[in-house]
Amino acid sequence: MEQSWRRAKAAFAAIALPPLTWLLLFFLIPLAVIWAYSFGENTGPVTIDLTGTFANYLRAIEPIYLEIFWKSILIAGLTTMLCLVIGFPVALAIAFASPRTKTWLLMLIMLPFWTNLLIRTFALVAVLRENGYVNFALEWLWNNASWAMTLAGFQPLGEFEPLKLLYNNAAVVVGLVYVHLPFMVLPLYSALDRMDRSLMEASLDLGAGHLRTILLVVVPLAAPGIASGVLITFIPALGAYLTPDLLGGTDSQMIANVIERQFKRANDWPFGAALSFLLMYLTFIAIAIQTTLQRRADRRGA
Amino acid sequence: MSEAATPRPRRERPGPLEYLRRWPLRIMVGGTLFFLYLPLITLMVFSFNDSRRNIVWEGFTLKYYEKAFSNASLIEAFTNSLTIAFATTILSVILGALAAVMLWRFRFPGKTAAEGGMALPIVVPEICMGVAMLVFFARVMPWPQGLPWPANLGAIIIAHTSFAFPFVATVVRARLASFNRELEEAAKDLGASEWRTFWDVLVPHMQPGLIAGALLAFTLSLDDFVITFFTAGPDTVTFPVKVYSMLRFSISPEVNAASTILIVVTVALTAIGLHLQNRNAQKTKA
């Protein structure tokens, strides 16, 4: 049983004070300061007056910024969906592998996770750029196809045009999927691993195919895992800064890039603060939706 | 999965639930691993390539490693990153363990709020935390300029600890769930002081959680770019920030070499950590 703090006041103080003080001083106060700034105005190059104005929030819901918010949600949503579509079969295969293979596959999925995010994104740039390996492979295929056509007596294909795979929205989505795939696979795996397999066997014995069994039996059983995988992929993807910055073009800015610009080049801290808090509220809404769905599912299950 | 234990002839059809032995899933898993590893492996391989264009293999060389090692600012950034990661790990393990014990052991008013507050740094988007730290260290608590190394890294260490210690707390608290509270009472009945009980009974039980948490804090700190990008000054550059600015100019094989070193360092440290943890787990079992 938990102990009441009154029964051991000294111990409680010694244990609770350091983490709580740290949290207050170096996390809550900084957040409170930008929250206050979001109601302020720039009155000089470095002075901000806290006037209690809502102008920053009004500016944030102008069409141009609303569009960026919407676009960030779309990109993060698409990323999450792709991660789910790729991650589910992978997690399924791992969950049903032999114990040895399972350990190895899990290690292989986790390993990129420990490598620096910046390095991973940079590695992707080297693969996707115009003189990168993907275009290199395509060129090779193209030239061979061209050679094969001349052998067959046709006109050779024209000069190979490298594809522009970088600096567009698709590159951002590819980059985000690349970075966030382990986030999706691990919760899915742990849900599938815990699942009661006799239900699947029953479904297969009663004549349902594999696809029907997976869609009608496995997916509902793994729903909590899917929901948490979706959430922990969606949240970081929504606030992603580095991926759109390095892989995106001029039109693929996400909300984090706009926030960064307000705090660095544009030097409009109050507006950047308002945008930050809007992004945070969006994150909280996503968490709240997930929690509500989860609770409803639990109640149905009980 | 009892049938997995019995040896089966090679060419038999896969059992109903052996999804990994079915070709669509094999292609899926293989494709995913290829997608995850192709960029990293090419990056590492081409750090040994004797060509500036960095695309055709032109022979083995170590010259980019020599270049990276003689690049003083790169080495400085690397040292900074490791120093910050070590300091962050120590602070986060202490604070995280205390937070975990606080939430596990006590009933107190405002506990739900404390739990929520501890979860906040985990869910708040990195960019928001980054700008909050920027404003905090610019206006509220300016970190003195021109301090000798490593004191000049203080602001970054504080920022990293703020997001890393709640992760440690989560890991340690999960471990504490399996602790038998009666052991603590027994120790106290036998006359051990509060401190002795904590140190000799609770801490040994928490140890695997502490190691896992330390590992997590270290990697989180070493990996972080966004929050550091906002807290770092011109003379406190970390490795990711340095690589980022090198990328802004041009992609040179030197960056490949430096990145390869960092990948090897992190993977090696994680392997050591996991090994320690496994050995510990076996010791507890035995």
XYZ file of C-alpha atoms in Angstrom:
588
model
C 0.000 0.000 0.000
C 1.155 3.495 -0.701
C 2.350 5.422 2.292
C 0.800 8.721 3.284
C 3.332 11.509 2.938
C 2.488 12.698 6.465
C 3.893 9.521 7.998
C 7.388 10.206 6.677
C 7.610 13.907 6.026
C 11.390 14.140 5.966
C 11.785 11.207 3.585
C 9.028 12.557 1.375
C 10.673 15.968 1.197
C 14.083 14.473 0.396
C 12.628 12.304 -2.366
C 10.042 14.641 -3.869
C 11.733 18.012 -3.735
C 14.561 17.535 -6.275
C 12.469 16.213 -9.195
C 9.531 18.534 -8.537
C 11.764 21.589 -8.213
C 13.580 20.695 -11.406
C 10.323 20.175 -13.266
C 8.955 23.485 -12.059
C 12.097 25.528 -12.602
C 13.399 24.116 -15.861
C 10.259 22.971 -17.577
C 7.041 24.547 -16.333
C 8.431 28.052 -15.905
C 9.931 28.150 -19.430
C 6.604 26.975 -20.846
C 4.726 29.518 -18.725
C 6.994 32.273 -20.038
C 6.237 31.531 -23.680
C 2.572 31.142 -22.794
C 2.689 34.662 -21.362
C 4.611 35.886 -24.427
C 1.889 34.552 -26.699
C -0.307 37.349 -25.304
C 2.400 39.960 -25.762
C 3.544 42.444 -28.366
C 6.926 43.334 -29.778
C 7.594 46.933 -28.757
C 11.256 47.060 -29.692
C 13.935 44.796 -31.086
C 14.347 42.979 -27.767
C 11.469 44.202 -25.603
C 8.165 42.415 -25.386
C 5.214 43.959 -23.562
C 2.696 41.595 -22.065
C -0.410 43.480 -23.128
C -2.855 40.564 -22.962
C -3.659 40.902 -26.632
C -5.150 38.100 -28.697
C -3.642 39.508 -31.896
C -1.066 36.698 -32.168
C -3.740 34.039 -32.050
C -5.889 35.927 -34.533
C -2.912 36.106 -36.866
C -2.281 32.398 -36.401
C -5.720 31.551 -37.758
C -5.264 33.603 -40.915
C -5.648 31.377 -44.002
C -1.901 31.182 -44.733
C -1.052 29.770 -41.278
C -4.225 27.713 -41.063
C -3.150 26.083 -44.302
C 0.234 25.195 -42.813
C -1.447 23.686 -39.756
C -3.756 21.708 -42.010
C -0.877 20.578 -44.158
C 1.130 19.455 -41.108
C -1.845 17.409 -39.936
C -2.209 15.857 -43.405
C 1.480 15.021 -43.702
C 1.593 13.567 -40.178
C -1.632 11.625 -40.864
C -0.305 10.213 -44.128
C 2.957 9.285 -42.433
C 1.093 7.494 -39.653
C -1.061 5.608 -42.162
C 1.943 4.482 -44.186
C 3.758 3.423 -41.016
C 0.713 1.382 -40.014
C 0.369 -0.253 -43.436
C 4.052 -1.173 -43.515
C 4.474 -1.793 -39.800
C 1.497 -4.094 -39.203
C 2.618 -6.989 -41.443
C 6.167 -6.599 -40.164
C 5.017 -6.701 -36.534
C 2.798 -9.699 -37.316
C 5.677 -11.596 -38.907
C 7.955 -10.811 -35.945
C 5.352 -11.781 -33.344
C 4.925 -15.217 -34.932
C 8.600 -15.902 -35.577
C 10.638 -18.380 -33.565
C 12.083 -16.899 -30.337
C 15.599 -16.611 -31.766
C 14.562 -14.933 -34.987
C 12.243 -12.705 -32.992
C 15.087 -11.310 -30.861
C 17.185 -10.661 -33.933
C 14.421 -8.984 -35.915
C 13.494 -6.782 -32.946
C 17.129 -5.755 -32.593
C 17.296 -4.937 -36.296
C 14.153 -2.799 -36.078
C 15.437 -0.965 -32.976
C 18.995 -0.375 -34.138
C 18.286 2.570 -36.482
C 16.314 4.054 -33.592
C 19.554 4.501 -31.630
C 21.281 6.222 -34.495
C 21.163 9.961 -34.572
C 18.068 11.424 -36.223
C 20.126 13.970 -38.108
C 22.452 11.294 -39.452
C 19.540 9.159 -40.582
C 17.956 12.088 -42.395
C 21.270 12.993 -43.946
C 21.750 9.372 -45.083
C 18.385 9.595 -46.780
C 19.455 12.767 -48.593
C 22.447 10.923 -50.030
C 20.155 8.172 -51.300
C 17.452 10.365 -52.791
C 19.341 13.320 -54.271
C 19.684 13.775 -58.025
C 23.058 12.044 -58.125
C 22.058 9.659 -55.342
C 21.862 5.904 -55.332
C 18.195 5.617 -56.280
C 18.709 7.688 -59.396
C 21.930 5.819 -60.026
C 20.089 2.500 -60.005
C 17.330 3.889 -62.193
C 19.874 5.203 -64.684
C 21.505 1.803 -64.867
C 18.141 0.154 -65.493
C 17.281 2.791 -68.074
C 20.543 2.353 -69.972
C 20.204 -1.422 -69.968
C 16.648 -1.162 -71.178
C 17.836 1.203 -73.879
C 20.554 -1.255 -74.891
C 18.050 -4.119 -74.934
C 15.784 -2.098 -77.199
C 18.552 -1.428 -79.706
C 19.307 -5.147 -79.709
C 15.689 -5.829 -80.496
C 15.915 -3.359 -83.359
C 14.059 -0.418 -81.782
C 15.190 3.164 -81.333
C 17.243 3.583 -78.131
C 15.576 5.441 -75.293
C 16.535 9.074 -74.844
C 19.027 10.457 -72.348
C 18.202 9.527 -68.728
C 16.646 12.374 -66.769
C 17.333 11.996 -63.043
C 14.143 12.133 -61.007
C 13.735 14.983 -58.570
C 13.132 12.918 -55.477
C 14.181 15.503 -52.925
C 12.856 18.862 -51.769
C 9.162 18.130 -52.161
C 6.272 16.915 -50.022
C 6.744 13.282 -51.012
C 10.336 13.397 -49.760
C 9.103 14.745 -46.411
C 6.616 11.886 -46.064
C 9.255 9.309 -47.039
C 11.657 10.821 -44.502
C 9.062 10.855 -41.722
C 8.088 7.243 -42.421
C 11.739 6.289 -42.409
C 12.317 7.906 -39.042
C 9.092 6.863 -37.318
C 8.627 3.282 -38.487
C 10.191 1.746 -35.333
C 7.773 3.814 -33.186
C 4.915 1.992 -34.918
C 6.362 -1.511 -35.118
C 7.259 -1.853 -31.423
C 3.811 -1.196 -29.836
C 2.141 -3.233 -32.591
C 4.520 -6.079 -31.908
C 3.907 -6.064 -28.176
C 0.122 -6.075 -28.710
C 0.308 -8.930 -31.246
C 2.687 -10.880 -29.083
C 0.310 -10.811 -26.101
C -2.719 -11.743 -28.179
C -4.550 -15.000 -27.497
C -3.576 -17.167 -30.446
C -6.290 -19.754 -29.954
C -8.784 -17.221 -31.302
C -6.852 -17.041 -34.574
C -6.605 -20.800 -34.742
C -10.338 -21.058 -34.155
C -11.019 -18.613 -36.951
C -8.746 -20.489 -39.357
C -10.218 -23.873 -38.358
C -13.716 -22.595 -38.957
C -12.783 -21.810 -42.533
C -11.957 -18.094 -42.598
C -8.982 -17.224 -44.811
C -5.841 -15.551 -43.498
C -6.861 -12.117 -44.717
C -10.317 -12.397 -43.135
C -8.828 -13.696 -39.905
C -6.390 -10.821 -39.761
C -8.973 -8.160 -40.544
C -11.820 -9.501 -38.400
C -9.982 -11.171 -35.526
C -6.420 -9.878 -35.201
C -7.041 -6.192 -35.895
C -9.839 -5.837 -33.286
C -7.789 -7.747 -30.722
C -4.712 -5.622 -31.378
C -6.718 -2.372 -31.405
C -5.140 -0.899 -28.235
C -1.657 -1.508 -29.650
C -2.657 0.004 -32.971
C -4.084 3.045 -31.190
C -0.941 3.652 -29.149
C 1.284 3.065 -32.195
C -0.763 5.599 -34.151
C -0.483 8.137 -31.341
C 3.254 7.847 -30.776
C 3.878 8.083 -34.506
C 1.480 10.949 -35.128
C 2.651 13.240 -32.302
C 6.348 13.518 -33.243
C 5.485 13.571 -36.949
C 3.151 16.524 -36.380
C 5.851 18.552 -34.649
C 8.674 17.419 -36.947
C 11.262 20.075 -37.661
C 14.361 18.439 -39.086
C 12.783 16.257 -41.777
C 10.829 19.002 -43.569
C 13.792 21.326 -43.104
C 16.304 18.995 -44.774
C 14.107 17.074 -47.243
C 11.300 19.503 -47.983
C 11.053 22.195 -50.608
C 9.877 25.772 -50.238
C 6.234 24.659 -50.198
C 6.635 21.746 -47.798
C 7.113 23.678 -44.581
C 5.457 22.240 -41.553
C 4.346 24.130 -38.471
C 7.628 23.577 -36.604
C 9.566 25.298 -39.386
C 7.309 28.348 -39.151
C 7.787 28.450 -35.377
C 11.555 28.237 -35.765
C 11.511 31.149 -38.216
C 9.590 33.342 -35.752
C 12.183 32.725 -33.056
C 15.232 33.068 -35.270
C 15.078 35.081 -38.493
C 11.711 36.814 -38.200
C 12.340 37.643 -34.530
C 8.654 37.735 -33.688
C 8.637 35.818 -30.420
C 5.031 36.539 -29.374
C 3.677 35.177 -32.637
C 6.012 32.148 -32.484
C 4.875 31.554 -28.900
C 1.221 31.584 -29.984
C 1.977 29.088 -32.781
C 3.866 26.849 -30.310
C 0.924 26.752 -27.965
C -1.496 26.005 -30.792
C 0.725 23.064 -31.779
C 0.756 21.901 -28.169
C -3.036 22.110 -27.950
C -3.278 20.026 -31.153
C -1.028 17.416 -29.530
C -3.170 17.361 -26.403
C -6.318 17.000 -28.507
C -4.780 13.991 -30.260
C -3.941 12.431 -26.887
C -7.432 13.160 -25.541
C -9.062 11.534 -28.583
C -6.914 8.448 -28.150
C -7.655 8.206 -24.422
C -11.404 8.531 -24.999
C -11.378 5.861 -27.711
C -9.315 3.619 -25.491
C -11.675 4.048 -22.569
C -14.684 3.330 -24.760
C -12.998 0.189 -26.093
C -12.117 -0.942 -22.574
C -15.695 -0.509 -21.454
C -16.947 -2.523 -24.421
C -14.416 -5.213 -23.643
C -15.351 -5.380 -19.962
C 3.892 -22.350 -29.961
C 4.722 -25.905 -28.975
C 5.230 -27.037 -32.565
C 8.129 -24.633 -32.951
C 10.165 -26.791 -30.608
C 9.863 -29.971 -32.638
C 12.344 -30.115 -35.526
C 10.599 -30.132 -38.873
C 11.860 -31.107 -42.327
C 12.885 -28.104 -44.384
C 10.506 -28.224 -47.320
C 7.303 -28.642 -45.382
C 4.514 -26.144 -45.893
C 4.488 -23.401 -43.255
C 2.217 -24.003 -40.277
C -0.960 -21.918 -40.064
C 0.495 -19.246 -37.816
C 4.071 -19.174 -39.034
C 3.646 -15.907 -40.834
C 7.351 -15.333 -41.220
C 7.554 -18.387 -43.442
C 5.054 -16.996 -45.941
C 6.526 -15.147 -48.867
C 4.344 -11.990 -48.833
C 5.409 -11.302 -45.289
C 8.992 -12.253 -45.987
C 9.052 -9.678 -48.774
C 7.471 -7.124 -46.412
C 10.013 -7.713 -43.624
C 12.939 -7.870 -46.038
C 11.788 -4.727 -47.824
C 11.374 -2.844 -44.544
C 14.824 -3.808 -43.329
C 16.268 -2.870 -46.713
C 14.526 0.508 -46.496
C 15.792 1.048 -42.932
C 19.372 -0.013 -43.575
C 20.187 0.941 -47.169
C 20.748 4.640 -46.373
C 22.777 3.944 -43.236
C 24.936 1.258 -44.792
C 25.678 3.269 -47.921
C 26.561 6.206 -45.695
C 29.020 4.083 -43.747
C 30.483 2.336 -46.793
C 31.012 5.528 -48.746
C 32.879 7.132 -45.858
C 35.746 4.877 -47.005
C 35.372 5.831 -50.660
C 38.266 7.601 -52.325
C 36.178 10.079 -54.289
C 34.787 13.507 -53.648
C 31.750 12.969 -55.825
C 30.873 10.325 -53.341
C 28.843 8.157 -55.667
C 31.059 5.752 -57.574
C 33.327 3.413 -55.649
C 36.897 4.453 -56.388
C 38.906 2.574 -53.844
C 39.365 2.304 -50.095
C 40.708 5.253 -48.154
C 40.856 6.488 -44.594
C 41.595 10.058 -45.575
C 38.170 11.360 -44.582
C 38.665 9.895 -41.135
C 42.033 11.639 -40.925
C 40.340 14.832 -42.065
C 37.551 14.429 -39.538
C 40.036 13.755 -36.753
C 42.141 16.773 -37.639
C 39.067 19.012 -37.823
C 39.390 20.704 -34.436
C 35.882 22.132 -34.344
C 34.380 18.748 -35.206
C 36.339 17.076 -32.416
C 35.301 19.814 -30.019
C 31.654 19.332 -30.963
C 32.008 15.595 -30.463
C 33.602 16.044 -27.024
C 30.872 18.503 -26.082
C 28.171 16.042 -27.106
C 29.670 13.226 -25.070
C 30.214 15.481 -22.030
C 26.637 16.724 -22.204
C 25.336 13.177 -22.588
C 27.283 11.969 -19.531
C 26.196 14.870 -17.325
C 22.596 14.520 -18.531
C 22.644 10.793 -17.801
C 23.850 11.288 -14.224
C 21.357 14.049 -13.446
C 18.479 12.244 -15.174
C 19.087 8.966 -13.391
C 19.104 10.687 -9.988
C 16.061 12.848 -10.666
C 14.217 10.112 -12.542
C 14.772 7.540 -9.802
C 13.609 9.997 -7.122
C 10.536 10.893 -9.163
C 9.718 7.215 -9.661
C 10.079 6.443 -5.951
C 7.995 9.501 -5.058
C 5.114 8.427 -7.309
C 5.385 4.787 -6.326
C 5.771 5.123 -2.585
C 3.687 8.047 -1.418
C 0.116 9.180 -1.351
C 0.072 12.984 -1.305
C -2.188 15.857 -2.301
C -1.674 16.872 -5.922
C -0.333 13.486 -6.932
C -2.335 13.400 -10.171
C -0.955 16.822 -11.069
C 2.585 15.646 -10.326
C 2.078 12.584 -12.512
C 0.703 14.730 -15.326
C 3.571 17.166 -14.973
C 6.108 14.350 -15.221
C 4.439 13.091 -18.408
C 4.426 16.544 -20.033
C 8.072 16.660 -21.207
C 7.498 13.309 -22.935
C 4.519 14.497 -24.979
C 5.239 18.167 -25.605
C 6.575 18.624 -29.162
C 10.339 19.098 -29.251
C 10.073 22.404 -31.052
C 7.880 23.882 -28.303
C 10.316 22.782 -25.646
C 13.184 24.133 -27.738
C 11.731 27.612 -28.026
C 10.734 27.582 -24.343
C 14.352 26.835 -23.436
C 15.589 29.515 -25.824
C 13.396 32.146 -24.185
C 14.167 30.886 -20.683
C 17.934 31.090 -21.135
C 17.696 34.375 -23.003
C 15.386 36.278 -20.642
C 14.670 34.520 -17.351
C 17.952 32.889 -16.391
C 20.705 33.981 -18.780
C 23.539 31.471 -18.707
C 26.739 33.461 -18.168
C 28.816 33.855 -21.314
C 32.467 32.894 -21.536
C 32.510 30.354 -18.734
C 35.332 27.820 -18.882
C 34.569 24.411 -20.329
C 32.529 22.412 -19.285
C 30.530 25.001 -17.288
C 29.580 26.719 -20.551
C 27.577 23.611 -21.480
C 25.317 24.075 -18.426
C 22.317 25.440 -20.287
C 22.272 22.526 -22.726
C 22.721 19.990 -19.921
C 19.791 21.518 -18.027
C 17.588 21.458 -21.141
C 18.504 17.852 -21.917
C 17.905 16.725 -18.333
C 14.454 18.331 -18.390
C 13.312 16.104 -21.234
C 15.314 13.001 -20.327
C 14.530 12.467 -16.639
C 10.781 11.811 -17.073
C 11.715 8.961 -19.449
C 14.010 7.523 -16.774
C 11.208 7.919 -14.207
C 8.829 5.905 -16.416
C 11.320 3.071 -16.859
C 12.249 2.929 -13.154
C 8.626 3.074 -12.042
C 7.810 0.086 -14.238
C 10.598 -1.786 -12.486
C 9.382 -0.724 -9.013
C 5.982 -2.262 -9.695
C 7.538 -5.678 -9.069
C 9.009 -4.688 -5.675
C 7.612 -6.333 -2.599
C 6.909 -3.496 -0.163
C 7.171 -5.863 2.782
C 10.931 -6.083 2.202
C 11.203 -2.400 2.967
C 9.147 -2.782 6.138
C 11.219 -5.788 7.176
C 14.416 -3.775 6.799
C 12.974 -0.986 8.929
C 11.704 -3.431 11.563
C 15.207 -4.812 11.782
C 16.449 -1.341 12.603
C 17.679 0.012 9.299
C 17.319 3.749 8.895
C 15.291 5.347 6.116
C 18.488 6.010 4.169
C 19.933 2.501 4.681
C 16.659 0.941 3.558
C 16.614 3.104 0.456
C 20.231 2.424 -0.423
C 20.513 -1.261 0.517
C 17.039 -2.558 -0.295
C 15.319 -0.344 -2.838
C 18.247 0.733 -5.017
C 19.507 -2.817 -5.705
C 16.015 -3.757 -6.801
C 15.779 -0.711 -9.073
C 19.191 -1.376 -10.646
C 18.081 -2.906 -13.965
C 15.633 -0.029 -14.375
C 18.387 2.446 -13.561
C 20.694 0.945 -16.198
C 17.949 0.927 -18.822
C 17.048 4.490 -17.882
C 20.658 5.631 -18.054
C 20.995 4.125 -21.497
C 17.839 5.849 -22.621
C 18.926 9.215 -21.207
C 22.340 8.920 -22.848
C 20.933 8.151 -26.285
C 18.218 10.796 -25.999
C 20.822 13.410 -25.155
C 23.276 12.347 -27.848
C 20.481 12.188 -30.408
C 18.878 15.516 -29.711
C 19.148 18.191 -32.332
C 16.116 20.464 -32.073
C 16.310 21.445 -28.400
C 20.099 21.861 -28.549
C 19.773 23.934 -31.705
C 17.778 26.479 -29.709
C 19.872 26.421 -26.530
C 23.365 26.248 -28.032
C 25.427 29.406 -28.319
C 28.183 30.003 -30.868
C 30.843 28.502 -28.572
C 28.799 25.539 -27.350
C 28.305 23.559 -30.526
C 27.307 19.896 -30.217
C 27.934 17.191 -32.764
C 24.451 17.183 -34.368
C 24.460 20.985 -34.557
C 27.921 20.911 -36.149
C 26.907 18.268 -38.686
C 23.811 20.303 -39.470
C 25.857 23.376 -40.277
C 28.314 21.301 -42.329
C 25.375 19.937 -44.313
C 24.194 23.450 -44.994
C 27.392 24.134 -46.959
C 27.987 20.911 -48.796
C 27.729 17.193 -48.352
C 31.296 16.063 -47.945
C 32.585 12.547 -47.182
C 34.027 14.011 -43.988
C 30.493 14.181 -42.605
C 30.037 10.535 -43.571
C 33.166 9.638 -41.635
C 32.109 11.608 -38.557
C 28.612 10.126 -38.687
C 30.008 6.612 -38.982
C 32.030 7.197 -35.820
C 28.951 8.392 -33.955
C 26.886 5.423 -35.161
C 29.587 3.014 -34.009
C 29.891 4.769 -30.629
C 26.136 4.671 -29.946
C 25.683 1.109 -31.110
C 28.658 -0.048 -29.038
C 27.435 1.760 -25.902
C 23.935 0.372 -26.323
C 25.299 -3.130 -26.823
C 27.361 -2.816 -23.638
C 24.330 -1.517 -21.758
C 22.088 -4.314 -22.985
C 24.754 -6.856 -22.157
C 25.060 -5.508 -18.598
C 21.304 -5.608 -18.247
C 21.066 -9.196 -19.495
C 23.827 -10.328 -17.186
C 22.011 -8.660 -14.327
C 18.728 -10.298 -15.256
C 20.436 -13.691 -15.323
C 22.050 -13.033 -11.967
C 18.665 -12.197 -10.406
C 17.155 -15.329 -11.888
C 19.925 -17.551 -10.601
